[in-house]
CSV table of C-alpha atoms in Angstrom, one decimal:
chain,number,residue,atom,x,y,z
A,29,UNK,CA,10.8,34.4,1.0
A,30,UNK,CA,10.1,32.6,-2.2
A,31,UNK,CA,6.6,31.2,-2.8
A,32,UNK,CA,7.1,27.6,-4.0
A,33,UNK,CA,4.1,26.2,-5.8
A,34,UNK,CA,4.0,22.3,-5.9
A,35,UNK,CA,1.5,21.0,-8.3
A,36,UNK,CA,0.0,17.7,-7.2
A,37,UNK,CA,-2.9,17.7,-9.8
A,38,UNK,CA,-1.7,14.4,-11.4
A,39,UNK,CA,-1.6,12.5,-8.2
A,40,UNK,CA,-4.0,9.6,-7.6
A,41,UNK,CA,-5.3,10.4,-4.1
A,42,UNK,CA,-7.1,7.1,-3.8
A,43,UNK,CA,-3.7,5.4,-3.9
A,44,UNK,CA,-1.8,8.3,-2.2
A,45,UNK,CA,-3.9,9.8,0.5
A,46,UNK,CA,-0.9,11.5,2.1
A,47,UNK,CA,2.7,12.3,1.4
A,48,UNK,CA,5.8,13.1,3.4
A,49,UNK,CA,7.4,16.4,2.2
A,50,UNK,CA,11.0,17.1,2.9
A,51,UNK,CA,12.8,20.4,2.0
A,52,UNK,CA,16.6,20.7,2.3
A,53,UNK,CA,19.1,23.3,1.3
A,54,UNK,CA,21.7,20.5,0.8
A,55,UNK,CA,23.2,21.0,4.3
A,56,UNK,CA,20.2,20.7,6.6
A,57,UNK,CA,16.5,20.0,6.4
A,58,UNK,CA,14.4,23.2,6.4
A,59,UNK,CA,11.1,21.5,6.7
A,60,UNK,CA,9.6,18.0,7.0
A,61,UNK,CA,6.0,17.2,7.4
A,62,UNK,CA,3.1,14.9,6.5
A,63,UNK,CA,0.7,16.5,4.1
A,64,UNK,CA,-2.8,15.1,3.4
A,65,UNK,CA,-4.6,15.1,0.0
A,66,UNK,CA,-7.1,17.6,1.2
A,67,UNK,CA,-4.2,20.0,1.7
A,68,UNK,CA,-2.0,19.3,-1.4
A,69,UNK,CA,-4.7,19.0,-4.0
A,70,UNK,CA,-4.4,20.5,-6.6
A,71,UNK,CA,-1.4,22.3,-5.3
A,72,UNK,CA,0.3,23.4,-2.1
A,73,UNK,CA,2.1,26.8,-1.7
A,74,UNK,CA,5.1,27.1,0.7
A,75,UNK,CA,7.2,30.0,1.7
A,76,UNK,CA,10.8,28.9,1.4
A,77,UNK,CA,14.3,30.5,1.6
A,78,UNK,CA,15.7,32.1,-1.6
A,79,UNK,CA,18.4,29.5,-2.1
A,80,UNK,CA,18.8,26.3,-4.0
A,81,UNK,CA,16.4,23.8,-2.6
A,82,UNK,CA,16.1,20.0,-2.6
A,83,UNK,CA,12.4,18.9,-2.6
A,84,UNK,CA,11.6,15.3,-1.8
A,85,UNK,CA,8.1,13.9,-1.7
A,86,UNK,CA,7.6,10.4,-0.5
A,87,UNK,CA,4.6,8.1,-0.4
A,88,UNK,CA,4.8,4.7,1.4
A,89,UNK,CA,8.1,5.4,3.2
A,90,UNK,CA,6.7,3.6,6.3
A,91,UNK,CA,8.6,5.8,8.9
A,92,UNK,CA,12.0,5.0,7.5
A,93,UNK,CA,12.9,8.7,6.7
A,94,UNK,CA,15.8,10.2,8.6
A,95,UNK,CA,16.0,14.0,8.5
A,96,UNK,CA,19.8,14.0,8.1
A,97,UNK,CA,20.3,11.1,5.7
A,98,UNK,CA,17.1,10.5,3.7
A,99,UNK,CA,15.4,7.1,3.6
A,100,UNK,CA,17.4,4.4,5.3
A,101,UNK,CA,16.4,0.7,5.0
A,102,UNK,CA,17.4,-1.1,8.2
A,103,UNK,CA,19.7,-4.1,7.7
A,104,UNK,CA,17.5,-7.2,7.6
A,105,UNK,CA,14.5,-5.3,6.2
A,106,UNK,CA,13.2,-5.0,2.6
A,107,UNK,CA,12.6,-1.7,0.8
A,108,UNK,CA,9.2,-0.1,1.4
A,109,UNK,CA,6.8,0.1,-1.6
A,110,UNK,CA,8.1,3.6,-2.2
A,111,UNK,CA,6.8,6.2,-4.6
A,112,UNK,CA,8.8,9.4,-4.6
A,113,UNK,CA,9.6,12.7,-6.3
A,114,UNK,CA,13.0,14.4,-6.0
A,115,UNK,CA,14.1,17.7,-7.6
A,116,UNK,CA,16.5,20.5,-7.1
A,117,UNK,CA,14.7,23.8,-7.5
A,118,UNK,CA,16.1,27.3,-7.9
A,119,UNK,CA,14.2,29.4,-5.4
A,120,UNK,CA,16.2,32.6,-5.8
A,121,UNK,CA,13.1,34.4,-7.0
A,122,UNK,CA,9.7,35.5,-5.9
A,123,UNK,CA,7.9,32.5,-7.2
A,124,UNK,CA,9.0,29.0,-8.2
A,125,UNK,CA,6.8,26.2,-9.6
A,126,UNK,CA,7.2,22.4,-9.9
A,127,UNK,CA,4.9,19.6,-10.9
A,128,UNK,CA,5.2,16.7,-8.5
A,129,UNK,CA,5.2,13.4,-10.4
A,130,UNK,CA,5.5,10.5,-8.0
A,131,UNK,CA,7.6,7.7,-9.5
A,132,UNK,CA,7.8,4.0,-8.6
A,133,UNK,CA,11.1,3.7,-6.8
A,134,UNK,CA,10.9,0.1,-5.8
A,135,UNK,CA,11.0,-3.3,-7.6
A,136,UNK,CA,8.9,-6.2,-6.3
A,137,UNK,CA,10.9,-9.4,-7.1
A,138,UNK,CA,8.9,-12.6,-7.0
A,139,UNK,CA,11.0,-15.8,-6.7
A,140,UNK,CA,9.8,-19.3,-7.4
A,141,UNK,CA,12.0,-22.4,-7.0
A,142,UNK,CA,11.0,-25.6,-8.7
A,143,UNK,CA,12.7,-28.3,-6.8
A,144,UNK,CA,12.8,-31.9,-5.5
A,145,UNK,CA,10.3,-32.2,-2.6
A,146,UNK,CA,13.1,-33.6,-0.5
A,147,UNK,CA,15.1,-30.3,-0.7
A,148,UNK,CA,14.5,-28.0,2.2
A,149,UNK,CA,15.8,-24.5,1.7
A,150,UNK,CA,15.8,-20.9,2.7
A,151,UNK,CA,16.5,-17.8,0.7
A,152,UNK,CA,18.7,-14.7,1.5
A,153,UNK,CA,18.7,-11.7,-0.8
A,154,UNK,CA,21.8,-9.4,-0.5
A,155,UNK,CA,22.6,-6.1,-2.2
A,156,UNK,CA,24.7,-3.0,-2.0
A,157,UNK,CA,22.0,-0.2,-1.8
A,158,UNK,CA,20.4,0.6,1.5
A,159,UNK,CA,18.2,3.6,0.8
A,160,UNK,CA,18.0,7.0,-0.9
A,161,UNK,CA,19.7,10.3,0.0
A,162,UNK,CA,18.4,13.8,0.2
A,163,UNK,CA,18.6,14.2,-3.5
A,164,UNK,CA,16.7,11.0,-4.1
A,165,UNK,CA,19.8,9.0,-5.3
A,166,UNK,CA,20.5,5.4,-4.1
A,167,UNK,CA,22.8,5.2,-1.1
A,168,UNK,CA,25.6,2.6,-1.0
A,169,UNK,CA,25.3,0.2,1.9
A,170,UNK,CA,24.5,-3.3,2.9
A,171,UNK,CA,21.1,-4.7,2.1
A,172,UNK,CA,20.0,-8.0,3.5
A,173,UNK,CA,16.6,-9.6,3.6
A,174,UNK,CA,15.3,-13.2,4.2
A,175,UNK,CA,11.9,-13.5,2.6
A,176,UNK,CA,9.3,-15.8,4.1
A,177,UNK,CA,7.4,-18.2,1.9
A,178,UNK,CA,4.0,-16.9,0.7
A,179,UNK,CA,0.8,-18.9,0.7
A,180,UNK,CA,1.4,-19.8,-3.0
A,181,UNK,CA,4.8,-21.3,-2.1
A,182,UNK,CA,6.7,-18.5,-3.7
A,183,UNK,CA,8.8,-15.7,-2.2
A,184,UNK,CA,8.8,-12.0,-2.6
A,185,UNK,CA,11.1,-9.2,-1.7
A,186,UNK,CA,11.0,-5.5,-2.4
A,187,UNK,CA,14.2,-3.9,-3.7
A,188,UNK,CA,15.4,-0.4,-3.9
A,189,UNK,CA,16.9,1.1,-7.1
A,190,UNK,CA,20.2,-0.6,-7.8
A,191,UNK,CA,23.4,1.1,-9.1
A,192,UNK,CA,25.2,-2.1,-10.3
A,193,UNK,CA,24.8,-5.8,-10.9
A,194,UNK,CA,25.9,-7.0,-7.4
A,195,UNK,CA,22.5,-8.3,-6.3
A,196,UNK,CA,22.9,-11.9,-5.0
A,197,UNK,CA,20.4,-14.6,-4.0
A,198,UNK,CA,21.7,-17.3,-1.6
A,199,UNK,CA,19.9,-20.6,-1.3
A,200,UNK,CA,20.7,-22.6,1.9
A,201,UNK,CA,19.5,-25.7,3.6
A,202,UNK,CA,19.7,-24.3,7.1
A,203,UNK,CA,23.3,-25.4,7.7
A,204,UNK,CA,25.2,-24.2,4.6
A,205,UNK,CA,24.8,-22.2,1.4
A,206,UNK,CA,23.9,-24.5,-1.4
A,207,UNK,CA,24.2,-22.0,-4.2
A,208,UNK,CA,24.8,-18.3,-4.9
A,209,UNK,CA,22.8,-16.8,-7.8
A,210,UNK,CA,24.1,-13.6,-9.4
A,211,UNK,CA,20.6,-12.2,-9.8
A,212,UNK,CA,21.9,-8.7,-10.5
A,213,UNK,CA,23.8,-10.0,-13.5
A,214,UNK,CA,20.9,-12.1,-14.8
A,215,UNK,CA,18.5,-9.2,-14.5
A,216,UNK,CA,21.0,-6.8,-16.2
A,217,UNK,CA,21.5,-9.3,-19.1
A,218,UNK,CA,17.8,-9.4,-19.6
A,219,UNK,CA,17.8,-5.7,-20.3
A,220,UNK,CA,16.4,-4.4,-17.1
A,221,UNK,CA,16.8,-0.6,-16.6
A,222,UNK,CA,17.5,0.4,-13.0
A,223,UNK,CA,17.6,4.1,-14.2
A,224,UNK,CA,14.0,4.0,-15.6
A,225,UNK,CA,11.6,6.6,-14.1
A,226,UNK,CA,9.3,3.8,-12.9
A,227,UNK,CA,10.9,0.5,-11.9
A,228,UNK,CA,9.3,-2.7,-13.4
A,229,UNK,CA,8.7,-5.7,-11.2
A,230,UNK,CA,10.6,-8.9,-11.9
A,231,UNK,CA,9.7,-12.6,-11.7
A,232,UNK,CA,12.5,-15.2,-11.1
A,233,UNK,CA,12.0,-18.9,-11.6
A,234,UNK,CA,14.8,-21.3,-10.6
A,235,UNK,CA,14.4,-24.8,-11.8
A,236,UNK,CA,16.6,-26.9,-9.5
A,237,UNK,CA,16.2,-30.1,-11.5
A,238,UNK,CA,16.7,-28.6,-15.0
A,239,UNK,CA,19.4,-26.2,-13.7
A,240,UNK,CA,17.8,-23.2,-15.3
A,241,UNK,CA,17.1,-19.6,-14.2
A,242,UNK,CA,14.2,-17.8,-15.9
A,243,UNK,CA,13.9,-14.0,-15.7
A,244,UNK,CA,10.6,-12.3,-16.6
A,245,UNK,CA,10.3,-8.6,-16.4
A,246,UNK,CA,6.6,-7.7,-15.9
A,247,UNK,CA,5.2,-5.8,-18.8
A,248,UNK,CA,7.6,-7.3,-21.2
A,249,UNK,CA,6.5,-10.0,-23.7
A,250,UNK,CA,9.6,-12.2,-23.4
A,251,UNK,CA,11.7,-14.0,-20.8
A,252,UNK,CA,15.3,-14.9,-20.5
A,253,UNK,CA,16.6,-18.3,-19.6
A,254,UNK,CA,20.1,-19.1,-18.2
A,255,UNK,CA,21.8,-22.4,-17.4
A,256,UNK,CA,23.2,-22.7,-13.9
A,257,UNK,CA,25.7,-25.1,-12.4
A,258,UNK,CA,24.6,-26.6,-9.0
């Protein structure tokens, strides 16, 4: 077999005490196991077949990993706060090495609606990505989540990496949809990069009275404002 050395020396073990390690040859999973920091720091050495190998390392997957398909977000659930590493490694040799660099593969979207107190509403976030495949790429599929109000009155949902601008926010009053917001288009117009190694978080403020949508990408020093029609 090939000796595969996975270097975890750059991992913050206070935030990542354990990881889930999946190895696949592209057709089937060869190995999947939970590895604790005491075992993977500073590196872990595995004996693997001398073939091309997909290596996926997950932190925060919350039991959503499926051996045959990767990480699948159940319909009606949000994305876990996922940090992951994916690579295709040539193991047709005696020794192969890779540095595991866990990347932020989720976006926390905070939503605030400034409204008339008489307006009672609920939110529904819809998208077209439902997880990640064995190569770590976004998987097409229905995403649906109804966030509950937080103690501060706002809403939050965790999104997977997107592949287009199809993300939609529905606002309803319990009987009908009052308004559809093309959040994906607003976010894309603000310069958000869904292909970045680490996904930034996003703040969305909808002013129902002023008919404005404000998009703020955390870590950026500007916001984008858009007029809406209600």
